[in-house]
């Protein structure tokens, strides 16, 4: 079966680099499934769990914003942050989720703080999903 190269990198490190069968990621317009020999494509990447299919198995990686690029059978996710399931500290994500929820409930907040808290909540929920606790 045809495969393609997937690289997930952050400004700090290379998180994942393998030949894979399929990548499902949340791009600007919504979820996109990428198979080998996909047409060239570039898009912002949403805070989300990227699904990777390799050798008949599925694997999730948590990513925050960044970019997704496809060219020459190579998929590159340049993410602000990215973690594999084993790297995620669930308690830290849970604490971040609680802090963000608290901020969202506060009455005196401006739009910037609100947006920041929403993004922080999304990152925490995605980390909990990928790390194994389904956002609860
Ligand atoms: P926190 O408030 O817990 O720092 P955050 O969403 O503000 O969460 P980020 O700014 O997205 O954190 O990430 C900072 C660094 O910490 C990145 O390298 C990221 O991979 C790592 N990181 C954040 N949360 C976790 C977690 N729950 N488990 C493992 N690594 C994490």
PDB file of C-alpha atoms and ligand atoms in Angstrom:
ATOM      1  CA  UNK A   1       0.000   0.000   0.000  1.00  0.00           C
ATOM      2  CA  UNK A   2       1.206   3.502  -0.816  1.00  0.00           C
ATOM      3  CA  UNK A   3       2.390   5.604   2.100  1.00  0.00           C
ATOM      4  CA  UNK A   4       3.492   9.206   2.587  1.00  0.00           C
ATOM      5  CA  UNK A   5       5.942  10.918   4.875  1.00  0.00           C
ATOM      6  CA  UNK A   6       4.454  12.742   7.877  1.00  0.00           C
ATOM      7  CA  UNK A   7       6.518  15.188   9.904  1.00  0.00           C
ATOM      8  CA  UNK A   8       5.096  17.001  12.924  1.00  0.00           C
ATOM      9  CA  UNK A   9       7.431  19.730  14.104  1.00  0.00           C
ATOM     10  CA  UNK A  10       7.230  22.590  16.576  1.00  0.00           C
ATOM     11  CA  UNK A  11       9.637  25.521  16.881  1.00  0.00           C
ATOM     12  CA  UNK A  12      11.296  23.503  19.659  1.00  0.00           C
ATOM     13  CA  UNK A  13      11.520  19.934  18.360  1.00  0.00           C
ATOM     14  CA  UNK A  14      10.574  17.211  15.908  1.00  0.00           C
ATOM     15  CA  UNK A  15       7.624  15.395  17.477  1.00  0.00           C
ATOM     16  CA  UNK A  16       6.853  12.739  14.870  1.00  0.00           C
ATOM     17  CA  UNK A  17       8.440  11.565  11.627  1.00  0.00           C
ATOM     18  CA  UNK A  18       7.136   8.387   9.969  1.00  0.00           C
ATOM     19  CA  UNK A  19       5.755   6.890   6.793  1.00  0.00           C
ATOM     20  CA  UNK A  20       1.967   6.755   7.291  1.00  0.00           C
ATOM     21  CA  UNK A  21      -1.168   5.635   5.431  1.00  0.00           C
ATOM     22  CA  UNK A  22      -3.515   8.532   6.217  1.00  0.00           C
ATOM     23  CA  UNK A  23      -3.676  11.806   8.158  1.00  0.00           C
ATOM     24  CA  UNK A  24      -6.916  13.413   9.344  1.00  0.00           C
ATOM     25  CA  UNK A  25      -6.409  16.981  10.545  1.00  0.00           C
ATOM     26  CA  UNK A  26      -8.519  20.040  11.272  1.00  0.00           C
ATOM     27  CA  UNK A  27      -7.572  22.694   8.730  1.00  0.00           C
ATOM     28  CA  UNK A  28      -9.068  26.190   8.400  1.00  0.00           C
ATOM     29  CA  UNK A  29     -12.186  25.005   6.574  1.00  0.00           C
ATOM     30  CA  UNK A  30     -12.726  21.929   8.756  1.00  0.00           C
ATOM     31  CA  UNK A  31     -11.589  18.333   8.875  1.00  0.00           C
ATOM     32  CA  UNK A  32      -9.474  17.118   5.974  1.00  0.00           C
ATOM     33  CA  UNK A  33      -8.388  13.555   5.211  1.00  0.00           C
ATOM     34  CA  UNK A  34      -5.042  13.272   3.429  1.00  0.00           C
ATOM     35  CA  UNK A  35      -4.062  10.130   1.557  1.00  0.00           C
ATOM     36  CA  UNK A  36      -0.829   9.411  -0.347  1.00  0.00           C
ATOM     37  CA  UNK A  37      -0.406  11.500  -3.517  1.00  0.00           C
ATOM     38  CA  UNK A  38      -2.681  14.247  -2.277  1.00  0.00           C
ATOM     39  CA  UNK A  39      -2.607  17.473  -4.296  1.00  0.00           C
ATOM     40  CA  UNK A  40      -0.434  20.312  -2.952  1.00  0.00           C
ATOM     41  CA  UNK A  41      -2.215  22.086  -0.119  1.00  0.00           C
ATOM     42  CA  UNK A  42      -1.501  24.603   2.608  1.00  0.00           C
ATOM     43  CA  UNK A  43      -3.762  25.763   5.432  1.00  0.00           C
ATOM     44  CA  UNK A  44      -3.740  27.034   8.985  1.00  0.00           C
ATOM     45  CA  UNK A  45      -4.141  24.226  11.515  1.00  0.00           C
ATOM     46  CA  UNK A  46      -6.715  24.401  14.313  1.00  0.00           C
ATOM     47  CA  UNK A  47      -6.205  23.356  17.916  1.00  0.00           C
ATOM     48  CA  UNK A  48      -7.161  19.695  17.546  1.00  0.00           C
ATOM     49  CA  UNK A  49      -6.297  16.022  17.753  1.00  0.00           C
ATOM     50  CA  UNK A  50      -4.636  14.865  14.527  1.00  0.00           C
ATOM     51  CA  UNK A  51      -5.499  11.284  13.636  1.00  0.00           C
ATOM     52  CA  UNK A  52      -2.751   9.213  12.010  1.00  0.00           C
ATOM     53  CA  UNK A  53      -3.310   5.814  10.383  1.00  0.00           C
ATOM     54  CA  UNK A  54      -0.260   3.610  10.072  1.00  0.00           C
ATOM     55  CA  UNK A  55      -0.009  -0.165   9.525  1.00  0.00           C
ATOM     56  CA  UNK A  56      -3.722  -0.604  10.265  1.00  0.00           C
ATOM     57  CA  UNK A  57      -3.535   1.235  13.581  1.00  0.00           C
ATOM     58  CA  UNK A  58      -4.739   4.674  14.649  1.00  0.00           C
ATOM     59  CA  UNK A  59      -2.787   7.133  16.690  1.00  0.00           C
ATOM     60  CA  UNK A  60      -3.579  10.654  17.935  1.00  0.00           C
ATOM     61  CA  UNK A  61      -1.300  13.663  18.355  1.00  0.00           C
ATOM     62  CA  UNK A  62      -2.479  16.860  20.083  1.00  0.00           C
ATOM     63  CA  UNK A  63      -1.614  20.034  18.169  1.00  0.00           C
ATOM     64  CA  UNK A  64      -2.287  23.700  18.839  1.00  0.00           C
ATOM     65  CA  UNK A  65      -2.366  26.254  16.040  1.00  0.00           C
ATOM     66  CA  UNK A  66       0.131  26.282  13.201  1.00  0.00           C
ATOM     67  CA  UNK A  67       0.211  25.264   9.548  1.00  0.00           C
ATOM     68  CA  UNK A  68      -0.393  22.176   7.497  1.00  0.00           C
ATOM     69  CA  UNK A  69       1.410  21.684   4.198  1.00  0.00           C
ATOM     70  CA  UNK A  70       1.187  18.886   1.642  1.00  0.00           C
ATOM     71  CA  UNK A  71       3.534  18.558  -1.316  1.00  0.00           C
ATOM     72  CA  UNK A  72       5.382  15.736  -3.105  1.00  0.00           C
ATOM     73  CA  UNK A  73       3.791  13.020  -0.951  1.00  0.00           C
ATOM     74  CA  UNK A  74       5.038  14.745   2.171  1.00  0.00           C
ATOM     75  CA  UNK A  75       2.768  16.136   4.905  1.00  0.00           C
ATOM     76  CA  UNK A  76       4.260  18.662   7.304  1.00  0.00           C
ATOM     77  CA  UNK A  77       2.465  19.964  10.365  1.00  0.00           C
ATOM     78  CA  UNK A  78       4.280  22.989  11.738  1.00  0.00           C
ATOM     79  CA  UNK A  79       2.529  23.373  15.074  1.00  0.00           C
ATOM     80  CA  UNK A  80       2.945  25.851  17.907  1.00  0.00           C
ATOM     81  CA  UNK A  81       2.895  22.868  20.278  1.00  0.00           C
ATOM     82  CA  UNK A  82       2.393  19.125  19.700  1.00  0.00           C
ATOM     83  CA  UNK A  83       2.327  16.131  22.028  1.00  0.00           C
ATOM     84  CA  UNK A  84       1.971  12.378  21.533  1.00  0.00           C
ATOM     85  CA  UNK A  85      -0.325  10.520  24.006  1.00  0.00           C
ATOM     86  CA  UNK A  86       2.567   9.335  26.179  1.00  0.00           C
ATOM     87  CA  UNK A  87       3.934  12.863  26.534  1.00  0.00           C
ATOM     88  CA  UNK A  88       0.754  14.368  27.904  1.00  0.00           C
ATOM     89  CA  UNK A  89       0.484  15.213  31.569  1.00  0.00           C
ATOM     90  CA  UNK A  90      -3.253  14.725  32.177  1.00  0.00           C
ATOM     91  CA  UNK A  91      -3.262  16.461  35.552  1.00  0.00           C
ATOM     92  CA  UNK A  92      -1.621  19.522  34.020  1.00  0.00           C
ATOM     93  CA  UNK A  93      -4.231  19.585  31.229  1.00  0.00           C
ATOM     94  CA  UNK A  94      -7.015  19.194  33.771  1.00  0.00           C
ATOM     95  CA  UNK A  95      -5.683  22.102  35.826  1.00  0.00           C
ATOM     96  CA  UNK A  96      -5.393  24.242  32.653  1.00  0.00           C
ATOM     97  CA  UNK A  97      -8.993  23.351  31.755  1.00  0.00           C
ATOM     98  CA  UNK A  98     -10.228  24.380  35.190  1.00  0.00           C
ATOM     99  CA  UNK A  99      -8.308  27.666  35.082  1.00  0.00           C
ATOM    100  CA  UNK A 100      -9.696  28.466  31.629  1.00  0.00           C
ATOM    101  CA  UNK A 101     -13.257  27.637  32.688  1.00  0.00           C
ATOM    102  CA  UNK A 102     -12.877  29.870  35.708  1.00  0.00           C
ATOM    103  CA  UNK A 103     -11.692  32.748  33.535  1.00  0.00           C
ATOM    104  CA  UNK A 104     -14.576  32.245  31.116  1.00  0.00           C
ATOM    105  CA  UNK A 105     -17.034  32.537  33.992  1.00  0.00           C
ATOM    106  CA  UNK A 106     -15.641  35.798  35.311  1.00  0.00           C
ATOM    107  CA  UNK A 107     -17.829  38.800  34.690  1.00  0.00           C
ATOM    108  CA  UNK A 108     -15.113  41.414  34.215  1.00  0.00           C
ATOM    109  CA  UNK A 109     -13.169  40.304  31.188  1.00  0.00           C
ATOM    110  CA  UNK A 110     -12.284  41.827  27.872  1.00  0.00           C
ATOM    111  CA  UNK A 111     -12.517  40.181  24.469  1.00  0.00           C
ATOM    112  CA  UNK A 112      -8.798  39.394  24.304  1.00  0.00           C
ATOM    113  CA  UNK A 113      -8.865  37.580  27.634  1.00  0.00           C
ATOM    114  CA  UNK A 114     -12.003  35.744  26.589  1.00  0.00           C
ATOM    115  CA  UNK A 115     -10.433  34.546  23.328  1.00  0.00           C
ATOM    116  CA  UNK A 116      -7.250  33.508  25.150  1.00  0.00           C
ATOM    117  CA  UNK A 117      -9.235  31.562  27.716  1.00  0.00           C
ATOM    118  CA  UNK A 118     -11.232  29.844  24.968  1.00  0.00           C
ATOM    119  CA  UNK A 119      -8.067  28.760  23.165  1.00  0.00           C
ATOM    120  CA  UNK A 120      -6.512  27.600  26.420  1.00  0.00           C
ATOM    121  CA  UNK A 121      -9.651  25.553  27.142  1.00  0.00           C
ATOM    122  CA  UNK A 122      -9.494  24.009  23.666  1.00  0.00           C
ATOM    123  CA  UNK A 123      -5.825  23.041  24.096  1.00  0.00           C
ATOM    124  CA  UNK A 124      -6.569  21.451  27.462  1.00  0.00           C
ATOM    125  CA  UNK A 125      -9.567  19.507  26.121  1.00  0.00           C
ATOM    126  CA  UNK A 126      -7.596  18.227  23.131  1.00  0.00           C
ATOM    127  CA  UNK A 127      -4.740  17.164  25.437  1.00  0.00           C
ATOM    128  CA  UNK A 128      -7.167  15.315  27.686  1.00  0.00           C
ATOM    129  CA  UNK A 129      -8.711  13.585  24.667  1.00  0.00           C
ATOM    130  CA  UNK A 130      -5.330  12.535  23.277  1.00  0.00           C
ATOM    131  CA  UNK A 131      -3.919  11.701  26.693  1.00  0.00           C
ATOM    132  CA  UNK A 132      -6.871   9.437  27.371  1.00  0.00           C
ATOM    133  CA  UNK A 133      -9.619  11.043  29.376  1.00  0.00           C
ATOM    134  CA  UNK A 134     -12.007  12.290  26.729  1.00  0.00           C
ATOM    135  CA  UNK A 135     -12.301  15.893  27.869  1.00  0.00           C
ATOM    136  CA  UNK A 136     -13.960  15.137  31.225  1.00  0.00           C
TER     137      UNK A 136
HETATM  138  P1  LIG B   1      -0.362  25.288  30.735  1.00  0.00           P
HETATM  139  O1  LIG B   1      -1.267  26.381  31.253  1.00  0.00           O
HETATM  140  O2  LIG B   1      -0.518  23.990  31.474  1.00  0.00           O
HETATM  141  O3  LIG B   1       1.072  25.716  30.536  1.00  0.00           O
HETATM  142  P2  LIG B   1      -0.821  25.842  27.961  1.00  0.00           P
HETATM  143  O4  LIG B   1      -1.924  25.419  27.042  1.00  0.00           O
HETATM  144  O5  LIG B   1      -0.749  27.293  28.273  1.00  0.00           O
HETATM  145  O6  LIG B   1      -0.934  24.947  29.267  1.00  0.00           O
HETATM  146  P3  LIG B   1       1.172  25.765  25.927  1.00  0.00           P
HETATM  147  O7  LIG B   1       1.594  27.199  25.924  1.00  0.00           O
HETATM  148  O8  LIG B   1       0.242  25.310  24.843  1.00  0.00           O
HETATM  149  O9  LIG B   1       0.570  25.381  27.367  1.00  0.00           O
HETATM  150  O10 LIG B   1       2.457  24.820  25.890  1.00  0.00           O
HETATM  151  C1  LIG B   1       3.698  25.162  26.519  1.00  0.00           C
HETATM  152  C2  LIG B   1       4.594  23.937  26.479  1.00  0.00           C
HETATM  153  O11 LIG B   1       4.134  22.960  27.412  1.00  0.00           O
HETATM  154  C3  LIG B   1       4.620  23.213  25.133  1.00  0.00           C
HETATM  155  O12 LIG B   1       5.918  22.687  24.945  1.00  0.00           O
HETATM  156  C4  LIG B   1       3.607  22.082  25.288  1.00  0.00           C
HETATM  157  O13 LIG B   1       3.931  20.977  24.455  1.00  0.00           O
HETATM  158  C5  LIG B   1       3.767  21.745  26.779  1.00  0.00           C
HETATM  159  N1  LIG B   1       2.511  21.297  27.399  1.00  0.00           N
HETATM  160  C6  LIG B   1       1.435  22.056  27.703  1.00  0.00           C
HETATM  161  N2  LIG B   1       0.494  21.345  28.357  1.00  0.00           N
HETATM  162  C7  LIG B   1       0.983  20.086  28.460  1.00  0.00           C
HETATM  163  C8  LIG B   1       0.488  18.858  29.040  1.00  0.00           C
HETATM  164  N3  LIG B   1      -0.726  18.792  29.609  1.00  0.00           N
HETATM  165  N4  LIG B   1       1.269  17.767  28.975  1.00  0.00           N
HETATM  166  C9  LIG B   1       2.490  17.829  28.396  1.00  0.00           C
HETATM  167  N5  LIG B   1       3.026  18.932  27.830  1.00  0.00           N
HETATM  168  C10 LIG B   1       2.280  20.057  27.861  1.00  0.00           C
END
